[in-house]
Amino acid sequence: MGFFDKLKKKVTTQTDSVTEKFKEGLTKTRNSFVGQMNELFAQYRNVDEEFFEELEDILISADTGVSTVMELIDELKHEAKLRNIKQSKELAPVISEKLAEKLDKTGEDTSLNIQQNDMTVILFVGVNGVGKTTTIGKMAHSFKQEGKKVVMAAGDTFRAGAIEQLDVWGERVGVDVVKQQAGSDPAAVMYDAIHSARSKKADVLLCDTAGRLQNKVNLMKELEKVKRVISREIPNAPHEVLLVLDATTGQNAMNQAKTFQEATDVSGIALTKLDGTAKGGIVLAVRNELDIPVKLVGLGEGVDDMQPFDAEHFVYGLFKELVEENSENENR
Amino acid sequence: MAFEGLAERLQATFDKMKGRGKVSEADVKEMMREVRLALLEADVNFKVVKKFVNDVKERAVGQEVMKSLTPGQQVIKVVNEELTALMGGEQTKIATAQKSPTVVMMAGLQGAGKTTTVAKIANHLRKHNNRKPLLAAADIYRPAAIDQLETLGKQLNMPVYSLGDQASPVDIAKGAVEQAKEEHCDYVLIDTAGRLHIDENLMGELQEVKQAVQPDEILLVVDAMTGQDAVNVAESFNEQLGITGAVLTKLDGDTRGGAALSVRQVTGVPIKFAGVGEKIDELDEFHPERMASRILGMGDVLSLIEKAQTNVDDERAKELEKKMRSAEMTFDDFLEQLEQVRNMGPLDDLLQMMPGANKKAMKNIQVDESQIGRVEAIVRSMTKHEKDNPSVMNASRKRRIAKGSGTTIQDVNRLLKQFEDMKKMMKQMTSGQKGKKKGKGGFQLPFM
């Protein structure tokens, strides 16, 4: 059974609603990506230098990053030789196989680290405007759906209107928000929030922070302090530090991941705004070079469009048409 | 850091070429490979890169190397010229309507920084052009977006027009223009909700707002960190709205900002402003030629000079300079100097703009602003007598100052030593090269 077949089988046996979300959210991404791929296969029937050059352009246009692309192309060239692939079409499953491999390192668990008998603290970090507060709102909603008691901490005390924004989410979702005045110390907010959440017997505490560019040393220090305060109050917490990345971000995402990882020991990535035409190829590079798993993806503006990341779904979402077409071919 | 900046990357390539007399085709080919990779890593769209590289190749091959330049420099020159041309040549100012008020509408993806930019532009218009802007809160979708603009309006002490989040953006825009006319505001800045360029409904809404108020300027706000998709975003906003300019935000990050090139190339509209910090006055007019030379590592000397000019009070600067020359400077003068430099904006910004600052060594130097606060606290804890005569300082005085400023005696000693060194340096300077330092009054600080 070919890779596409396996992928299809695996994905379709899982719950349809999730598959649907991925399919729908990735429509635009897929259309342009698969469109380009199909064109490539149509234009270059043979696997040769020109074919690889064109493929390189397509991958780069998805923000995959120069070094990751070069690596990928090298591996593909090697595979092509090894499996004696001459027709470009035959390489299609190999390409998606390699992509999936890079996104999902051998069946690693990318689910969130949720505490069974204690409060789970999740800290959200990232640069300005990536969608931290919105992600928290959506997460609060989904935890609440699961019947968990959720508290949110308004740790963005800097940006005008940020506290109000989280407040609105709190009302919308029906979740308590712990807040202080604008301009107050975010670490103090966290301290408050932890104690307040404890006394409310919350299951999950979601901590918002102000967006900051990763090259601002002082602001990164502030973030370190926020994390330190959380760890001091609850050993092992925060149980997750999620770096929120905007899917439209280019190569700077690498710098972001690296610096935020140094400061706060990021445990996973939440990739937002993937419902545009952006392909979020940068997560490949981040996964590949820094080994931070993607744990959540934002596939739309709806409150339940934040989904756990699943590499197979993601690749299936990207290659849907190719998968269907090819698995037919493979079966023939 | 994993990536070198575009400037360094190019610089490294060009350094290889040093000492040759003519630009050969092979040279150019090798260099252009590096240029291509560097531009791709800087997030310039791959199509734009292709075209750019071809253009430069054509121009560079066979060029006589000018006498004063090395082949590498010669190619830098061509690359620089082409980059500048690509980015639009000259700086373009924000439009002014013949009949007030001038209506400016913002557009862009979620999280690009539209609301912040509205406030920054308003502040810029008032500070530099003496205008009276009205802000219009037409982002009715994102929770608390209206609150955000109202808070910013309050900070700026500027009127904000809002109808809450139940009114339609069209009505809000219309109402804002009406109110601007009544209150004789000469600019209306309309904040809009972030939207995906492929969201037909929301794009339609922007078209309706455009229809209703006929903006004189439609600015696309673009995050400088945007990747390859910047081209698609810019293209479709332009197609559907007919944008007249762009604003590049978050340029104070360590992104290489290739999106600037892409946006400019596919839309042909000028980039008018650049957001360079979180504070409300951290907005610069966009200078394409400076951006190009900054990319190429020549330092942004021009911006620095301009910054110094608007913020340093000329008279005071002269007086200070005089004092410095005669090495009579006291701690009071020192404090004042500190303030003036501070007024110019964050120090690391200033440092980055200095030519030669783009070196690896400078990369990790971050001026800790709180450190300056500490220096300030120390000086403020001195008595008048101590400030005027630092020589009276003894152990017990130092202990008191350290206590008063919440620092340690070591901190106090360090500052005193630096201050003395500085005075010594000035003495040497004034006896040696008089006149050379003119007009640079504010730059001699111990921690720079």
GROMACS .gro file of C-alpha atoms in nm, chain B residues 94-105 186-188 213-219 244 272:
model
   24
  426ILE     CA    1   0.071   6.119   0.326
  427ALA     CA    2  -0.196   6.276   0.105
  428THR     CA    3  -0.370   6.600   0.186
  429ALA     CA    4  -0.711   6.663   0.033
  430GLN     CA    5  -0.785   6.991  -0.138
  431LYS     CA    6  -1.087   7.027   0.078
  432SER     CA    7  -1.069   6.933   0.445
  433PRO     CA    8  -1.104   6.683   0.598
  434THR     CA    9  -0.861   6.442   0.440
  435VAL     CA   10  -1.002   6.093   0.480
  436VAL     CA   11  -0.756   5.811   0.544
  437MET     CA   12  -0.873   5.453   0.562
  518ASP     CA   13  -0.858   6.828   0.898
  519TYR     CA   14  -0.787   6.454   0.902
  520VAL     CA   15  -1.014   6.157   0.961
  545VAL     CA   16  -1.659   5.832   0.220
  546GLN     CA   17  -1.426   5.837  -0.082
  547PRO     CA   18  -1.100   5.824   0.113
  548ASP     CA   19  -0.811   6.031  -0.016
  549GLU     CA   20  -0.573   5.770   0.110
  550ILE     CA   21  -0.617   5.395   0.162
  551LEU     CA   22  -0.324   5.256   0.353
  576THR     CA   23  -0.274   5.430  -0.232
  604LYS     CA   24   0.467   5.585   0.350
   0.00000   0.00000   0.00000
